[in-house]
């Protein structure tokens, strides 16, 4: 695996490779890697000829500076995991490399509704930060396919919007959420959970499963409230337990029994904020 710290070197390398490798796959991450990240690498290896992974803990997407400071960094272990997964290239830029003072990127992106709802509402500025880094990374790597996790459902929608806003031709491939054996969605933040909270965290998955098994056409307000009450009773601070149209993210209070819908939950245990989601319809 080749490791690049500088954009210029990576681009030169990719330019040479592009004539040999017909398809380049890209997996952007913030490190503290787990099997969920590796499932993206695996997909990229299956669908493309050269897999580039990036690790960059993007300060611009942390609305809470304390969350940024506490974000786990496990670089040596990450490199070992990427090697064992057969990653071809690791891009490891620093903040100065990604955000030089002089640049010609937009200062903000037209994200409209996505910035007003769910993660957009609870983490002001977060998706602007995601677009700030993703726009740069997508232009640097110029991949054929970028692989991202359904775990961050709304982020995938925002990146899709970024692709259409910028006209970047990279295709977005959304990879299903990888879960621990008990159902908890794998996340770098899980490392910060104490033993007791780690056991409690699985109730987010149970709340999603309950919503799925009890969903019926008609009024769904009670179903959402029951999920939030269930998690509150288990000791979570619940930001939301919502049902939304899976294509538009429009929140719903009634379901017509036909539209494709997704349940989304964000809830914290002792300041560790967890998000998860599940398609309610196939
Ligand atoms: P992060 O390092 O948390 O920014 O995540 C990097 C990428 O990995 C994002 O596209 C995430 O959606 C994806 N990801 C995170 N957790 C999982 C998971 N449990 N299963 C699949 N993909 C994931």
PDB file of C-alpha atoms and ligand atoms in Angstrom:
ATOM      1  CA  UNK A   1       0.000   0.000   0.000  1.00  0.00           C
ATOM      2  CA  UNK A   2       1.342   3.401  -0.952  1.00  0.00           C
ATOM      3  CA  UNK A   3       0.826   6.288   1.458  1.00  0.00           C
ATOM      4  CA  UNK A   4       0.598   9.870   0.182  1.00  0.00           C
ATOM      5  CA  UNK A   5       0.554  13.002   2.314  1.00  0.00           C
ATOM      6  CA  UNK A   6       0.527  15.533  -0.507  1.00  0.00           C
ATOM      7  CA  UNK A   7      -2.146  16.178  -3.139  1.00  0.00           C
ATOM      8  CA  UNK A   8       0.409  16.767  -5.889  1.00  0.00           C
ATOM      9  CA  UNK A   9       2.092  13.372  -5.371  1.00  0.00           C
ATOM     10  CA  UNK A  10      -1.190  11.496  -5.160  1.00  0.00           C
ATOM     11  CA  UNK A  11      -2.500  13.132  -8.318  1.00  0.00           C
ATOM     12  CA  UNK A  12       0.688  12.374 -10.226  1.00  0.00           C
ATOM     13  CA  UNK A  13       0.488   8.735  -9.130  1.00  0.00           C
ATOM     14  CA  UNK A  14      -3.204   8.468 -10.088  1.00  0.00           C
ATOM     15  CA  UNK A  15      -2.554  10.091 -13.457  1.00  0.00           C
ATOM     16  CA  UNK A  16      -0.058   7.356 -14.289  1.00  0.00           C
ATOM     17  CA  UNK A  17      -2.318   4.611 -12.971  1.00  0.00           C
ATOM     18  CA  UNK A  18      -5.444   5.832 -14.722  1.00  0.00           C
ATOM     19  CA  UNK A  19      -4.206   4.608 -18.085  1.00  0.00           C
ATOM     20  CA  UNK A  20      -3.713   1.098 -16.662  1.00  0.00           C
ATOM     21  CA  UNK A  21      -6.583   0.867 -14.159  1.00  0.00           C
ATOM     22  CA  UNK A  22      -9.893   1.437 -15.837  1.00  0.00           C
ATOM     23  CA  UNK A  23     -11.867   2.057 -12.634  1.00  0.00           C
ATOM     24  CA  UNK A  24     -10.738   3.898  -9.505  1.00  0.00           C
ATOM     25  CA  UNK A  25     -12.689   3.425  -6.261  1.00  0.00           C
ATOM     26  CA  UNK A  26     -12.524   5.860  -3.343  1.00  0.00           C
ATOM     27  CA  UNK A  27     -13.361   5.353   0.342  1.00  0.00           C
ATOM     28  CA  UNK A  28     -13.178   8.576   2.397  1.00  0.00           C
ATOM     29  CA  UNK A  29     -12.921   8.088   6.190  1.00  0.00           C
ATOM     30  CA  UNK A  30     -11.955   9.863   9.381  1.00  0.00           C
ATOM     31  CA  UNK A  31      -9.895   6.906  10.618  1.00  0.00           C
ATOM     32  CA  UNK A  32     -10.470   4.911  13.828  1.00  0.00           C
ATOM     33  CA  UNK A  33     -11.320   2.196  11.369  1.00  0.00           C
ATOM     34  CA  UNK A  34     -13.553  -0.803  12.024  1.00  0.00           C
ATOM     35  CA  UNK A  35     -15.040  -3.623   9.976  1.00  0.00           C
ATOM     36  CA  UNK A  36     -17.757  -1.269   8.657  1.00  0.00           C
ATOM     37  CA  UNK A  37     -15.086   0.834   6.946  1.00  0.00           C
ATOM     38  CA  UNK A  38     -13.423  -2.325   5.664  1.00  0.00           C
ATOM     39  CA  UNK A  39     -16.706  -3.420   4.082  1.00  0.00           C
ATOM     40  CA  UNK A  40     -16.497  -0.249   1.958  1.00  0.00           C
ATOM     41  CA  UNK A  41     -12.939  -1.179   0.955  1.00  0.00           C
ATOM     42  CA  UNK A  42     -14.142  -4.681   0.110  1.00  0.00           C
ATOM     43  CA  UNK A  43     -16.916  -3.287  -2.119  1.00  0.00           C
ATOM     44  CA  UNK A  44     -14.462  -0.982  -3.830  1.00  0.00           C
ATOM     45  CA  UNK A  45     -12.073  -3.863  -4.464  1.00  0.00           C
ATOM     46  CA  UNK A  46     -14.893  -5.920  -5.931  1.00  0.00           C
ATOM     47  CA  UNK A  47     -16.178  -3.179  -8.211  1.00  0.00           C
ATOM     48  CA  UNK A  48     -13.038  -1.283  -9.230  1.00  0.00           C
ATOM     49  CA  UNK A  49      -9.389  -1.904 -10.149  1.00  0.00           C
ATOM     50  CA  UNK A  50      -7.631   0.468  -7.745  1.00  0.00           C
ATOM     51  CA  UNK A  51      -8.846   1.405  -4.267  1.00  0.00           C
ATOM     52  CA  UNK A  52      -7.892   4.719  -2.657  1.00  0.00           C
ATOM     53  CA  UNK A  53      -8.790   5.292   1.001  1.00  0.00           C
ATOM     54  CA  UNK A  54      -8.381   8.635   2.749  1.00  0.00           C
ATOM     55  CA  UNK A  55      -8.047   9.300   6.463  1.00  0.00           C
ATOM     56  CA  UNK A  56      -8.639  12.903   7.442  1.00  0.00           C
ATOM     57  CA  UNK A  57     -10.328  13.973  10.672  1.00  0.00           C
ATOM     58  CA  UNK A  58     -12.089  16.951   9.167  1.00  0.00           C
ATOM     59  CA  UNK A  59     -12.318  19.780  11.718  1.00  0.00           C
ATOM     60  CA  UNK A  60     -14.847  21.598   9.494  1.00  0.00           C
ATOM     61  CA  UNK A  61     -17.575  19.017  10.090  1.00  0.00           C
ATOM     62  CA  UNK A  62     -17.478  19.044  13.905  1.00  0.00           C
ATOM     63  CA  UNK A  63     -20.018  21.574  15.113  1.00  0.00           C
ATOM     64  CA  UNK A  64     -18.900  20.747  18.679  1.00  0.00           C
ATOM     65  CA  UNK A  65     -15.132  21.380  19.197  1.00  0.00           C
ATOM     66  CA  UNK A  66     -15.125  18.968  22.179  1.00  0.00           C
ATOM     67  CA  UNK A  67     -16.367  16.194  19.895  1.00  0.00           C
ATOM     68  CA  UNK A  68     -13.447  16.911  17.535  1.00  0.00           C
ATOM     69  CA  UNK A  69     -10.911  16.810  20.387  1.00  0.00           C
ATOM     70  CA  UNK A  70     -12.304  13.502  21.633  1.00  0.00           C
ATOM     71  CA  UNK A  71     -12.485  11.880  18.199  1.00  0.00           C
ATOM     72  CA  UNK A  72     -10.433   8.642  18.421  1.00  0.00           C
ATOM     73  CA  UNK A  73      -7.145   8.495  16.502  1.00  0.00           C
ATOM     74  CA  UNK A  74      -5.675   5.001  15.933  1.00  0.00           C
ATOM     75  CA  UNK A  75      -3.439   5.543  12.911  1.00  0.00           C
ATOM     76  CA  UNK A  76      -1.009   2.601  13.276  1.00  0.00           C
ATOM     77  CA  UNK A  77      -3.870   0.188  13.700  1.00  0.00           C
ATOM     78  CA  UNK A  78      -5.754   1.792  10.785  1.00  0.00           C
ATOM     79  CA  UNK A  79      -2.768   1.268   8.501  1.00  0.00           C
ATOM     80  CA  UNK A  80      -2.549  -2.410   9.507  1.00  0.00           C
ATOM     81  CA  UNK A  81      -6.276  -2.890   8.847  1.00  0.00           C
ATOM     82  CA  UNK A  82      -6.057  -1.201   5.444  1.00  0.00           C
ATOM     83  CA  UNK A  83      -3.053  -3.335   4.533  1.00  0.00           C
ATOM     84  CA  UNK A  84      -4.838  -6.530   5.513  1.00  0.00           C
ATOM     85  CA  UNK A  85      -7.887  -5.466   3.469  1.00  0.00           C
ATOM     86  CA  UNK A  86      -5.692  -5.049   0.378  1.00  0.00           C
ATOM     87  CA  UNK A  87      -6.065  -1.269   0.016  1.00  0.00           C
ATOM     88  CA  UNK A  88      -3.874   0.067  -2.798  1.00  0.00           C
ATOM     89  CA  UNK A  89      -3.443   3.688  -1.732  1.00  0.00           C
ATOM     90  CA  UNK A  90      -3.864   5.645   1.506  1.00  0.00           C
ATOM     91  CA  UNK A  91      -4.181   9.423   1.303  1.00  0.00           C
ATOM     92  CA  UNK A  92      -3.232  11.020   4.622  1.00  0.00           C
ATOM     93  CA  UNK A  93      -3.261  14.806   4.278  1.00  0.00           C
ATOM     94  CA  UNK A  94      -2.922  17.322   7.111  1.00  0.00           C
ATOM     95  CA  UNK A  95      -5.239  20.306   7.642  1.00  0.00           C
ATOM     96  CA  UNK A  96      -2.927  22.730   5.828  1.00  0.00           C
ATOM     97  CA  UNK A  97      -2.836  20.458   2.781  1.00  0.00           C
ATOM     98  CA  UNK A  98      -6.634  20.222   2.627  1.00  0.00           C
ATOM     99  CA  UNK A  99      -7.428  23.810   3.586  1.00  0.00           C
ATOM    100  CA  UNK A 100      -4.715  26.180   2.343  1.00  0.00           C
ATOM    101  CA  UNK A 101      -5.528  29.854   2.855  1.00  0.00           C
ATOM    102  CA  UNK A 102      -5.813  30.459  -0.877  1.00  0.00           C
ATOM    103  CA  UNK A 103      -8.380  28.364  -2.681  1.00  0.00           C
ATOM    104  CA  UNK A 104     -11.132  28.681  -5.230  1.00  0.00           C
ATOM    105  CA  UNK A 105     -13.765  26.502  -3.577  1.00  0.00           C
ATOM    106  CA  UNK A 106     -17.179  27.927  -2.679  1.00  0.00           C
ATOM    107  CA  UNK A 107     -17.590  29.219   0.873  1.00  0.00           C
ATOM    108  CA  UNK A 108     -20.954  27.481   1.187  1.00  0.00           C
ATOM    109  CA  UNK A 109     -23.119  24.956  -0.619  1.00  0.00           C
ATOM    110  CA  UNK A 110     -26.839  25.113  -1.456  1.00  0.00           C
ATOM    111  CA  UNK A 111     -28.101  22.205   0.615  1.00  0.00           C
ATOM    112  CA  UNK A 112     -31.603  23.576   1.208  1.00  0.00           C
ATOM    113  CA  UNK A 113     -33.933  21.279   3.140  1.00  0.00           C
ATOM    114  CA  UNK A 114     -31.197  18.793   4.121  1.00  0.00           C
ATOM    115  CA  UNK A 115     -29.597  21.400   6.325  1.00  0.00           C
ATOM    116  CA  UNK A 116     -32.815  22.106   8.207  1.00  0.00           C
ATOM    117  CA  UNK A 117     -33.813  18.596   9.225  1.00  0.00           C
ATOM    118  CA  UNK A 118     -32.504  15.760  11.466  1.00  0.00           C
ATOM    119  CA  UNK A 119     -28.657  15.908  11.523  1.00  0.00           C
ATOM    120  CA  UNK A 120     -28.824  19.237   9.711  1.00  0.00           C
ATOM    121  CA  UNK A 121     -30.951  20.717  12.488  1.00  0.00           C
ATOM    122  CA  UNK A 122     -29.070  19.119  15.381  1.00  0.00           C
ATOM    123  CA  UNK A 123     -25.557  19.770  14.040  1.00  0.00           C
ATOM    124  CA  UNK A 124     -25.547  23.274  12.537  1.00  0.00           C
ATOM    125  CA  UNK A 125     -22.797  23.639   9.934  1.00  0.00           C
ATOM    126  CA  UNK A 126     -22.039  19.911   9.903  1.00  0.00           C
ATOM    127  CA  UNK A 127     -23.094  19.263   6.313  1.00  0.00           C
ATOM    128  CA  UNK A 128     -21.336  22.402   5.075  1.00  0.00           C
ATOM    129  CA  UNK A 129     -18.202  20.890   6.616  1.00  0.00           C
ATOM    130  CA  UNK A 130     -18.900  17.532   4.980  1.00  0.00           C
ATOM    131  CA  UNK A 131     -19.279  19.257   1.581  1.00  0.00           C
ATOM    132  CA  UNK A 132     -16.170  21.359   2.156  1.00  0.00           C
ATOM    133  CA  UNK A 133     -14.003  18.266   2.580  1.00  0.00           C
ATOM    134  CA  UNK A 134     -15.843  15.999   0.134  1.00  0.00           C
ATOM    135  CA  UNK A 135     -15.699  18.550  -2.689  1.00  0.00           C
ATOM    136  CA  UNK A 136     -11.911  18.740  -2.293  1.00  0.00           C
ATOM    137  CA  UNK A 137     -11.409  14.998  -1.907  1.00  0.00           C
ATOM    138  CA  UNK A 138     -13.603  14.170  -4.901  1.00  0.00           C
ATOM    139  CA  UNK A 139     -11.688  16.650  -7.072  1.00  0.00           C
ATOM    140  CA  UNK A 140      -8.322  15.340  -5.872  1.00  0.00           C
ATOM    141  CA  UNK A 141      -9.032  11.642  -6.417  1.00  0.00           C
ATOM    142  CA  UNK A 142     -11.346  11.926  -9.445  1.00  0.00           C
ATOM    143  CA  UNK A 143     -12.609   8.410  -8.704  1.00  0.00           C
ATOM    144  CA  UNK A 144     -15.107   6.557 -10.837  1.00  0.00           C
ATOM    145  CA  UNK A 145     -17.018   5.404  -7.757  1.00  0.00           C
ATOM    146  CA  UNK A 146     -17.052   6.734  -4.189  1.00  0.00           C
ATOM    147  CA  UNK A 147     -18.192   4.226  -1.556  1.00  0.00           C
ATOM    148  CA  UNK A 148     -20.070   5.530   1.489  1.00  0.00           C
ATOM    149  CA  UNK A 149     -22.069   3.899   4.282  1.00  0.00           C
ATOM    150  CA  UNK A 150     -25.841   3.847   4.633  1.00  0.00           C
ATOM    151  CA  UNK A 151     -25.066   4.260   8.356  1.00  0.00           C
ATOM    152  CA  UNK A 152     -24.838   7.989   7.545  1.00  0.00           C
ATOM    153  CA  UNK A 153     -28.042   8.057   5.520  1.00  0.00           C
ATOM    154  CA  UNK A 154     -28.489  11.817   5.348  1.00  0.00           C
ATOM    155  CA  UNK A 155     -24.790  12.313   4.573  1.00  0.00           C
ATOM    156  CA  UNK A 156     -25.220  10.090   1.508  1.00  0.00           C
ATOM    157  CA  UNK A 157     -28.098  12.308   0.346  1.00  0.00           C
ATOM    158  CA  UNK A 158     -26.002  15.426   0.902  1.00  0.00           C
ATOM    159  CA  UNK A 159     -23.056  13.981  -1.047  1.00  0.00           C
ATOM    160  CA  UNK A 160     -25.415  13.026  -3.876  1.00  0.00           C
ATOM    161  CA  UNK A 161     -26.594  16.646  -3.876  1.00  0.00           C
ATOM    162  CA  UNK A 162     -22.970  17.851  -3.850  1.00  0.00           C
ATOM    163  CA  UNK A 163     -22.257  15.696  -6.898  1.00  0.00           C
ATOM    164  CA  UNK A 164     -25.123  17.236  -8.813  1.00  0.00           C
ATOM    165  CA  UNK A 165     -24.326  20.793  -7.624  1.00  0.00           C
ATOM    166  CA  UNK A 166     -20.697  20.525  -8.754  1.00  0.00           C
ATOM    167  CA  UNK A 167     -21.189  18.351 -11.840  1.00  0.00           C
ATOM    168  CA  UNK A 168     -18.517  15.926 -10.580  1.00  0.00           C
ATOM    169  CA  UNK A 169     -19.100  12.677 -12.465  1.00  0.00           C
ATOM    170  CA  UNK A 170     -18.009  10.251  -9.698  1.00  0.00           C
ATOM    171  CA  UNK A 171     -20.851   7.802  -8.914  1.00  0.00           C
ATOM    172  CA  UNK A 172     -21.979   7.302  -5.317  1.00  0.00           C
ATOM    173  CA  UNK A 173     -22.299   3.689  -4.185  1.00  0.00           C
ATOM    174  CA  UNK A 174     -24.109   3.277  -0.838  1.00  0.00           C
ATOM    175  CA  UNK A 175     -22.967   0.264   1.206  1.00  0.00           C
ATOM    176  CA  UNK A 176     -25.275  -1.377   3.819  1.00  0.00           C
ATOM    177  CA  UNK A 177     -24.563  -0.773   7.520  1.00  0.00           C
ATOM    178  CA  UNK A 178     -22.330  -3.370   9.138  1.00  0.00           C
ATOM    179  CA  UNK A 179     -23.460  -4.283  12.652  1.00  0.00           C
ATOM    180  CA  UNK A 180     -21.963  -5.918  15.743  1.00  0.00           C
ATOM    181  CA  UNK A 181     -23.353  -9.401  16.479  1.00  0.00           C
ATOM    182  CA  UNK A 182     -25.973  -7.883  18.852  1.00  0.00           C
ATOM    183  CA  UNK A 183     -27.144  -5.405  16.182  1.00  0.00           C
ATOM    184  CA  UNK A 184     -25.353  -2.196  17.230  1.00  0.00           C
ATOM    185  CA  UNK A 185     -24.203  -0.331  14.112  1.00  0.00           C
ATOM    186  CA  UNK A 186     -20.399  -0.284  13.992  1.00  0.00           C
ATOM    187  CA  UNK A 187     -19.074   3.220  14.594  1.00  0.00           C
ATOM    188  CA  UNK A 188     -15.779   4.815  15.594  1.00  0.00           C
ATOM    189  CA  UNK A 189     -17.716   6.479  18.414  1.00  0.00           C
ATOM    190  CA  UNK A 190     -18.569   3.091  19.971  1.00  0.00           C
ATOM    191  CA  UNK A 191     -14.972   3.030  21.313  1.00  0.00           C
ATOM    192  CA  UNK A 192     -15.946   5.846  23.643  1.00  0.00           C
ATOM    193  CA  UNK A 193     -18.800   3.925  25.270  1.00  0.00           C
ATOM    194  CA  UNK A 194     -18.202   2.495  28.753  1.00  0.00           C
ATOM    195  CA  UNK A 195     -19.073  -1.200  29.329  1.00  0.00           C
ATOM    196  CA  UNK A 196     -22.549  -0.450  30.660  1.00  0.00           C
ATOM    197  CA  UNK A 197     -23.345   2.062  27.908  1.00  0.00           C
ATOM    198  CA  UNK A 198     -22.054  -0.342  25.273  1.00  0.00           C
ATOM    199  CA  UNK A 199     -24.685  -2.829  26.431  1.00  0.00           C
ATOM    200  CA  UNK A 200     -27.402  -0.174  26.494  1.00  0.00           C
ATOM    201  CA  UNK A 201     -26.451   1.115  23.015  1.00  0.00           C
ATOM    202  CA  UNK A 202     -28.021  -1.922  21.356  1.00  0.00           C
ATOM    203  CA  UNK A 203     -31.498  -0.583  22.242  1.00  0.00           C
ATOM    204  CA  UNK A 204     -31.205   1.841  19.306  1.00  0.00           C
ATOM    205  CA  UNK A 205     -31.205  -1.176  17.006  1.00  0.00           C
ATOM    206  CA  UNK A 206     -34.092  -2.699  18.973  1.00  0.00           C
ATOM    207  CA  UNK A 207     -36.095   0.525  18.639  1.00  0.00           C
ATOM    208  CA  UNK A 208     -35.569   0.450  14.846  1.00  0.00           C
ATOM    209  CA  UNK A 209     -36.602  -3.212  14.700  1.00  0.00           C
ATOM    210  CA  UNK A 210     -39.718  -2.485  16.767  1.00  0.00           C
ATOM    211  CA  UNK A 211     -40.689   0.344  14.424  1.00  0.00           C
ATOM    212  CA  UNK A 212     -40.220  -1.953  11.462  1.00  0.00           C
ATOM    213  CA  UNK A 213     -42.301  -4.782  12.916  1.00  0.00           C
ATOM    214  CA  UNK A 214     -45.127  -2.485  14.070  1.00  0.00           C
ATOM    215  CA  UNK A 215     -45.348  -0.166  11.069  1.00  0.00           C
ATOM    216  CA  UNK A 216     -48.755  -0.017   9.422  1.00  0.00           C
ATOM    217  CA  UNK A 217     -50.295   2.308   6.865  1.00  0.00           C
ATOM    218  CA  UNK A 218     -51.981   5.317   8.497  1.00  0.00           C
ATOM    219  CA  UNK A 219     -50.927   7.440  11.458  1.00  0.00           C
ATOM    220  CA  UNK A 220     -47.280   6.816  12.516  1.00  0.00           C
ATOM    221  CA  UNK A 221     -46.952   9.532  15.188  1.00  0.00           C
ATOM    222  CA  UNK A 222     -47.533   7.051  18.003  1.00  0.00           C
ATOM    223  CA  UNK A 223     -44.934   4.662  16.595  1.00  0.00           C
ATOM    224  CA  UNK A 224     -42.264   7.384  16.567  1.00  0.00           C
ATOM    225  CA  UNK A 225     -43.189   8.505  20.076  1.00  0.00           C
ATOM    226  CA  UNK A 226     -43.059   4.919  21.365  1.00  0.00           C
ATOM    227  CA  UNK A 227     -39.500   4.541  19.989  1.00  0.00           C
ATOM    228  CA  UNK A 228     -38.359   7.807  21.593  1.00  0.00           C
ATOM    229  CA  UNK A 229     -40.029   6.918  24.939  1.00  0.00           C
ATOM    230  CA  UNK A 230     -38.470   3.435  24.879  1.00  0.00           C
ATOM    231  CA  UNK A 231     -34.967   4.912  24.443  1.00  0.00           C
ATOM    232  CA  UNK A 232     -35.523   7.646  27.034  1.00  0.00           C
ATOM    233  CA  UNK A 233     -36.596   4.967  29.530  1.00  0.00           C
ATOM    234  CA  UNK A 234     -33.356   3.095  28.811  1.00  0.00           C
ATOM    235  CA  UNK A 235     -31.333   6.202  29.730  1.00  0.00           C
ATOM    236  CA  UNK A 236     -30.708   7.849  26.335  1.00  0.00           C
ATOM    237  CA  UNK A 237     -30.988  11.547  25.595  1.00  0.00           C
ATOM    238  CA  UNK A 238     -32.976  11.291  22.383  1.00  0.00           C
ATOM    239  CA  UNK A 239     -32.508  13.938  19.669  1.00  0.00           C
ATOM    240  CA  UNK A 240     -34.965  12.286  17.306  1.00  0.00           C
ATOM    241  CA  UNK A 241     -36.687   9.040  16.400  1.00  0.00           C
ATOM    242  CA  UNK A 242     -38.232   9.796  13.029  1.00  0.00           C
ATOM    243  CA  UNK A 243     -39.760   8.256   9.949  1.00  0.00           C
ATOM    244  CA  UNK A 244     -39.014   9.882   6.607  1.00  0.00           C
ATOM    245  CA  UNK A 245     -39.495   9.407   2.908  1.00  0.00           C
ATOM    246  CA  UNK A 246     -36.358   7.508   1.837  1.00  0.00           C
ATOM    247  CA  UNK A 247     -35.965   9.515  -1.381  1.00  0.00           C
ATOM    248  CA  UNK A 248     -36.626  13.048  -0.136  1.00  0.00           C
ATOM    249  CA  UNK A 249     -36.098  12.746   3.646  1.00  0.00           C
ATOM    250  CA  UNK A 250     -39.442  14.495   4.140  1.00  0.00           C
ATOM    251  CA  UNK A 251     -40.619  13.596   7.670  1.00  0.00           C
ATOM    252  CA  UNK A 252     -43.922  11.766   7.775  1.00  0.00           C
ATOM    253  CA  UNK A 253     -46.759  11.549  10.311  1.00  0.00           C
ATOM    254  CA  UNK A 254     -48.867   9.271   8.155  1.00  0.00           C
ATOM    255  CA  UNK A 255     -47.793   6.548   5.771  1.00  0.00           C
ATOM    256  CA  UNK A 256     -49.745   5.680   2.646  1.00  0.00           C
ATOM    257  CA  UNK A 257     -48.527   2.074   2.757  1.00  0.00           C
ATOM    258  CA  UNK A 258     -46.639   2.500  -0.529  1.00  0.00           C
ATOM    259  CA  UNK A 259     -43.855   5.102  -0.280  1.00  0.00           C
ATOM    260  CA  UNK A 260     -40.377   3.914   0.528  1.00  0.00           C
ATOM    261  CA  UNK A 261     -39.619   5.038   4.090  1.00  0.00           C
ATOM    262  CA  UNK A 262     -36.680   4.977   6.481  1.00  0.00           C
ATOM    263  CA  UNK A 263     -36.522   5.220  10.279  1.00  0.00           C
ATOM    264  CA  UNK A 264     -33.725   7.407  11.652  1.00  0.00           C
ATOM    265  CA  UNK A 265     -32.585   7.741  15.256  1.00  0.00           C
ATOM    266  CA  UNK A 266     -30.024   9.978  16.981  1.00  0.00           C
ATOM    267  CA  UNK A 267     -29.523   9.519  20.712  1.00  0.00           C
ATOM    268  CA  UNK A 268     -26.735  10.034  23.253  1.00  0.00           C
ATOM    269  CA  UNK A 269     -25.434   8.029  26.178  1.00  0.00           C
ATOM    270  CA  UNK A 270     -23.269  10.141  28.492  1.00  0.00           C
ATOM    271  CA  UNK A 271     -22.330  12.544  25.692  1.00  0.00           C
ATOM    272  CA  UNK A 272     -21.506   9.840  23.164  1.00  0.00           C
ATOM    273  CA  UNK A 273     -23.920  10.620  20.336  1.00  0.00           C
ATOM    274  CA  UNK A 274     -24.969   7.658  18.201  1.00  0.00           C
ATOM    275  CA  UNK A 275     -26.949   7.624  14.959  1.00  0.00           C
ATOM    276  CA  UNK A 276     -28.539   4.739  13.129  1.00  0.00           C
ATOM    277  CA  UNK A 277     -31.254   4.106  10.561  1.00  0.00           C
ATOM    278  CA  UNK A 278     -33.154   1.272   8.935  1.00  0.00           C
ATOM    279  CA  UNK A 279     -35.221   0.965   5.790  1.00  0.00           C
ATOM    280  CA  UNK A 280     -38.809   0.186   6.813  1.00  0.00           C
ATOM    281  CA  UNK A 281     -39.804  -0.914   3.341  1.00  0.00           C
ATOM    282  CA  UNK A 282     -37.890  -3.029   0.850  1.00  0.00           C
TER     283      UNK A 282
HETATM  284  P1  LIG B   1     -16.369   7.977   9.159  1.00  0.00           P
HETATM  285  O1  LIG B   1     -14.929   7.572   9.305  1.00  0.00           O
HETATM  286  O2  LIG B   1     -17.188   7.740  10.390  1.00  0.00           O
HETATM  287  O3  LIG B   1     -16.535   9.329   8.556  1.00  0.00           O
HETATM  288  O4  LIG B   1     -16.966   6.952   8.108  1.00  0.00           O
HETATM  289  C1  LIG B   1     -16.393   6.779   6.843  1.00  0.00           C
HETATM  290  C2  LIG B   1     -17.349   6.013   5.978  1.00  0.00           C
HETATM  291  O5  LIG B   1     -17.633   4.744   6.580  1.00  0.00           O
HETATM  292  C3  LIG B   1     -18.695   6.728   5.817  1.00  0.00           C
HETATM  293  O6  LIG B   1     -19.132   6.596   4.481  1.00  0.00           O
HETATM  294  C4  LIG B   1     -19.583   5.973   6.765  1.00  0.00           C
HETATM  295  O7  LIG B   1     -20.954   6.017   6.414  1.00  0.00           O
HETATM  296  C5  LIG B   1     -19.033   4.556   6.624  1.00  0.00           C
HETATM  297  N1  LIG B   1     -19.407   3.744   7.777  1.00  0.00           N
HETATM  298  C6  LIG B   1     -19.328   4.098   9.080  1.00  0.00           C
HETATM  299  N2  LIG B   1     -19.831   3.112   9.853  1.00  0.00           N
HETATM  300  C7  LIG B   1     -20.233   2.120   9.019  1.00  0.00           C
HETATM  301  C8  LIG B   1     -20.848   0.845   9.207  1.00  0.00           C
HETATM  302  N3  LIG B   1     -21.148   0.385  10.424  1.00  0.00           N
HETATM  303  N4  LIG B   1     -21.124   0.095   8.114  1.00  0.00           N
HETATM  304  C9  LIG B   1     -20.827   0.560   6.863  1.00  0.00           C
HETATM  305  N5  LIG B   1     -20.260   1.756   6.628  1.00  0.00           N
HETATM  306  C10 LIG B   1     -19.966   2.533   7.683  1.00  0.00           C
END
